[in-house]
One Martini backbone bead per residue (centre of mass of N, CA, C, O) as a GRO file, in nm:
protein
  142
    1ASP     BB    1   9.822  15.574   2.965
    2GLY     BB    2   9.505  15.715   2.926
    3PRO     BB    3   9.554  16.054   2.904
    4VAL     BB    4   9.742  16.001   2.674
    5ARG     BB    5   9.566  15.840   2.481
    6ALA     BB    6   9.323  16.038   2.477
    7ALA     BB    7   9.490  16.291   2.336
    8ARG     BB    8   9.587  16.108   2.076
    9TYR     BB    9   9.279  16.001   2.006
   10TRP     BB   10   9.054  16.236   2.122
   11GLY     BB   11   9.148  16.547   2.214
   12LEU     BB   12   9.224  16.557   2.522
   13ASN     BB   13   9.272  16.608   2.802
   14GLN     BB   14   9.300  16.526   3.137
   15GLN     BB   15   9.056  16.649   3.273
   16GLU     BB   16   8.855  16.533   3.068
   17TYR     BB   17   8.916  16.255   3.103
   18TYR     BB   18   8.847  16.243   3.396
   19SER     BB   19   8.531  16.342   3.348
   20LYS     BB   20   8.483  16.082   3.119
   21ALA     BB   21   8.646  15.835   3.299
   22ASP     BB   22   8.329  15.665   3.386
   23VAL     BB   23   8.126  15.473   3.501
   24TRP     BB   24   7.834  15.372   3.354
   25PRO     BB   25   7.576  15.447   3.595
   26LEU     BB   26   7.767  15.579   3.841
   27ASP     BB   27   7.783  15.788   3.615
   28PRO     BB   28   7.585  15.986   3.418
   29ASN     BB   29   7.859  16.103   3.266
   30GLY     BB   30   7.971  15.861   3.190
   31GLU     BB   31   8.181  15.673   2.915
   32ILE     BB   32   8.152  15.396   3.040
   33LEU     BB   33   8.096  15.051   2.932
   34VAL     BB   34   8.000  14.755   3.109
   35VAL     BB   35   8.046  14.459   2.967
   36ILE     BB   36   7.897  14.130   3.007
   37GLN     BB   37   7.933  13.793   2.927
   38ILE     BB   38   7.705  13.497   2.858
   39GLU     BB   39   7.835  13.174   2.787
   40ASP     BB   40   7.715  12.995   3.037
   41THR     BB   41   7.592  12.834   3.304
   42THR     BB   42   7.747  12.963   3.520
   43GLY     BB   43   7.700  13.240   3.457
   44ILE     BB   44   7.384  13.213   3.523
   45HIS     BB   45   7.436  13.120   3.819
   46ASN     BB   46   7.604  13.424   3.881
   47LEU     BB   47   7.456  13.684   3.780
   48SER     BB   48   7.304  13.768   4.064
   49ASP     BB   49   7.558  13.823   4.206
   50MET     BB   50   7.706  14.032   4.016
   51LEU     BB   51   7.481  14.232   4.006
   52GLU     BB   52   7.509  14.301   4.325
   53ASN     BB   53   7.841  14.310   4.359
   54VAL     BB   54   7.903  14.458   4.071
   55PRO     BB   55   7.962  14.780   4.025
   56GLY     BB   56   7.885  14.930   3.678
   57ILE     BB   57   7.690  14.735   3.522
   58GLY     BB   58   7.508  14.798   3.202
   59ALA     BB   59   7.555  14.511   3.036
   60VAL     BB   60   7.423  14.200   2.921
   61LEU     BB   61   7.555  13.979   2.711
   62ILE     BB   62   7.475  13.714   2.492
   63GLY     BB   63   7.637  13.390   2.407
   64GLU     BB   64   7.473  13.198   2.209
   65GLY     BB   65   7.673  13.008   2.083
   66ASP     BB   66   7.799  12.886   2.346
   67LEU     BB   67   7.568  12.824   2.485
   68GLY     BB   68   7.448  12.601   2.256
   69GLN     BB   69   7.658  12.444   2.280
   70GLU     BB   70   7.694  12.346   2.607
   71LEU     BB   71   7.417  12.204   2.569
   72GLY     BB   72   7.394  12.046   2.278
   73PHE     BB   73   7.299  12.308   2.051
   74PRO     BB   74   7.455  12.384   1.772
   75ARG     BB   75   7.332  12.619   1.593
   76GLN     BB   76   7.052  12.652   1.771
   77TYR     BB   77   6.865  12.935   1.800
   78ASP     BB   78   6.542  12.758   1.840
   79HIS     BB   79   6.583  12.607   2.103
   80PRO     BB   80   6.440  12.537   2.409
   81ALA     BB   81   6.734  12.561   2.564
   82LEU     BB   82   6.834  12.805   2.469
   83LEU     BB   83   6.555  12.988   2.547
   84GLU     BB   84   6.549  12.939   2.848
   85ALA     BB   85   6.833  13.047   2.922
   86ILE     BB   86   6.795  13.317   2.808
   87ALA     BB   87   6.518  13.386   2.986
   88GLU     BB   88   6.695  13.391   3.252
   89ILE     BB   89   6.852  13.594   3.192
   90VAL     BB   90   6.679  13.847   3.157
   91ALA     BB   91   6.529  13.801   3.410
   92ILE     BB   92   6.800  13.905   3.579
   93CYS     BB   93   6.802  14.156   3.468
   94LYS     BB   94   6.541  14.285   3.538
   95VAL     BB   95   6.567  14.244   3.849
   96HIS     BB   96   6.826  14.462   3.829
   97ASP     BB   97   6.833  14.674   3.608
   98VAL     BB   98   6.982  14.554   3.315
   99VAL     BB   99   7.090  14.550   3.041
  100VAL     BB  100   7.032  14.365   2.758
  101GLY     BB  101   7.195  14.162   2.515
  102HIS     BB  102   7.232  14.119   2.122
  103ALA     BB  103   7.458  13.988   1.866
  104HIS     BB  104   7.207  13.865   1.657
  105ALA     BB  105   7.044  14.082   1.466
  106GLY     BB  106   6.747  14.037   1.264
  107THR     BB  107   6.473  14.036   1.072
  108GLY     BB  108   6.376  13.754   1.231
  109ASN     BB  109   6.442  13.842   1.557
  110MET     BB  110   6.352  14.152   1.646
  111GLN     BB  111   6.061  14.116   1.758
  112ARG     BB  112   6.160  13.941   2.001
  113LEU     BB  113   6.385  14.075   2.114
  114LEU     BB  114   6.180  14.319   2.223
  115ASP     BB  115   5.977  14.161   2.354
  116GLU     BB  116   6.200  14.042   2.570
  117GLY     BB  117   6.401  14.316   2.654
  118PHE     BB  118   6.600  14.408   2.428
  119ARG     BB  119   6.843  14.707   2.458
  120PHE     BB  120   7.107  14.565   2.321
  121ILE     BB  121   7.181  14.616   1.972
  122MET     BB  122   7.333  14.371   1.753
  123SER     BB  123   7.503  14.369   1.433
  124ALA     BB  124   7.610  14.287   1.099
  125PRO     BB  125   7.751  14.510   0.878
  126ASP     BB  126   7.885  14.324   0.655
  127ARG     BB  127   7.588  14.256   0.567
  128SER     BB  128   7.352  14.439   0.720
  129TYR     BB  129   7.112  14.663   0.877
  130ALA     BB  130   6.825  14.564   0.838
  131GLY     BB  131   6.787  14.455   1.163
  132LEU     BB  132   6.793  14.755   1.269
  133GLU     BB  133   6.594  14.884   1.117
  134LYS     BB  134   6.389  14.733   1.213
  135GLY     BB  135   6.381  14.806   1.477
  136LEU     BB  136   6.350  15.124   1.444
  137GLU     BB  137   6.038  15.022   1.312
  138LEU     BB  138   5.906  14.913   1.576
  139ILE     BB  139   6.006  15.177   1.768
  140GLY     BB  140   5.962  15.438   1.627
  141ARG     BB  141   6.255  15.538   1.473
  142ALA     BB  142   6.269  15.555   1.125
   0.00000   0.00000   0.00000
């Protein structure tokens, strides 16, 4: 049960748990972020419908590796077909005012990601935080 686990791991009592365990952005004070991942063309084709009919989706994360694989261009992250599919996801998210995310941000692609409207940026900390540091610098928060 959620409240029991919350008390055990986070030090919250049951009432505190219920006041925080709500989905943002439906509840501005909610502390649960629902992120869906789009990693194939079926997901792209259904994304607008999902964002219209499923309340509470806070962000869409693009699975560019699997998407590129399906498109026939594995590990070719700059391939025009993959970039076009990613742009379609970003455009759909903008129409629905939903944050779009990228899981492979680094110093080489950070400027492009910010220019394209990505607002949920992830980096691989086991390698370095250089990509995130570059992003903070580019948006004036370094």
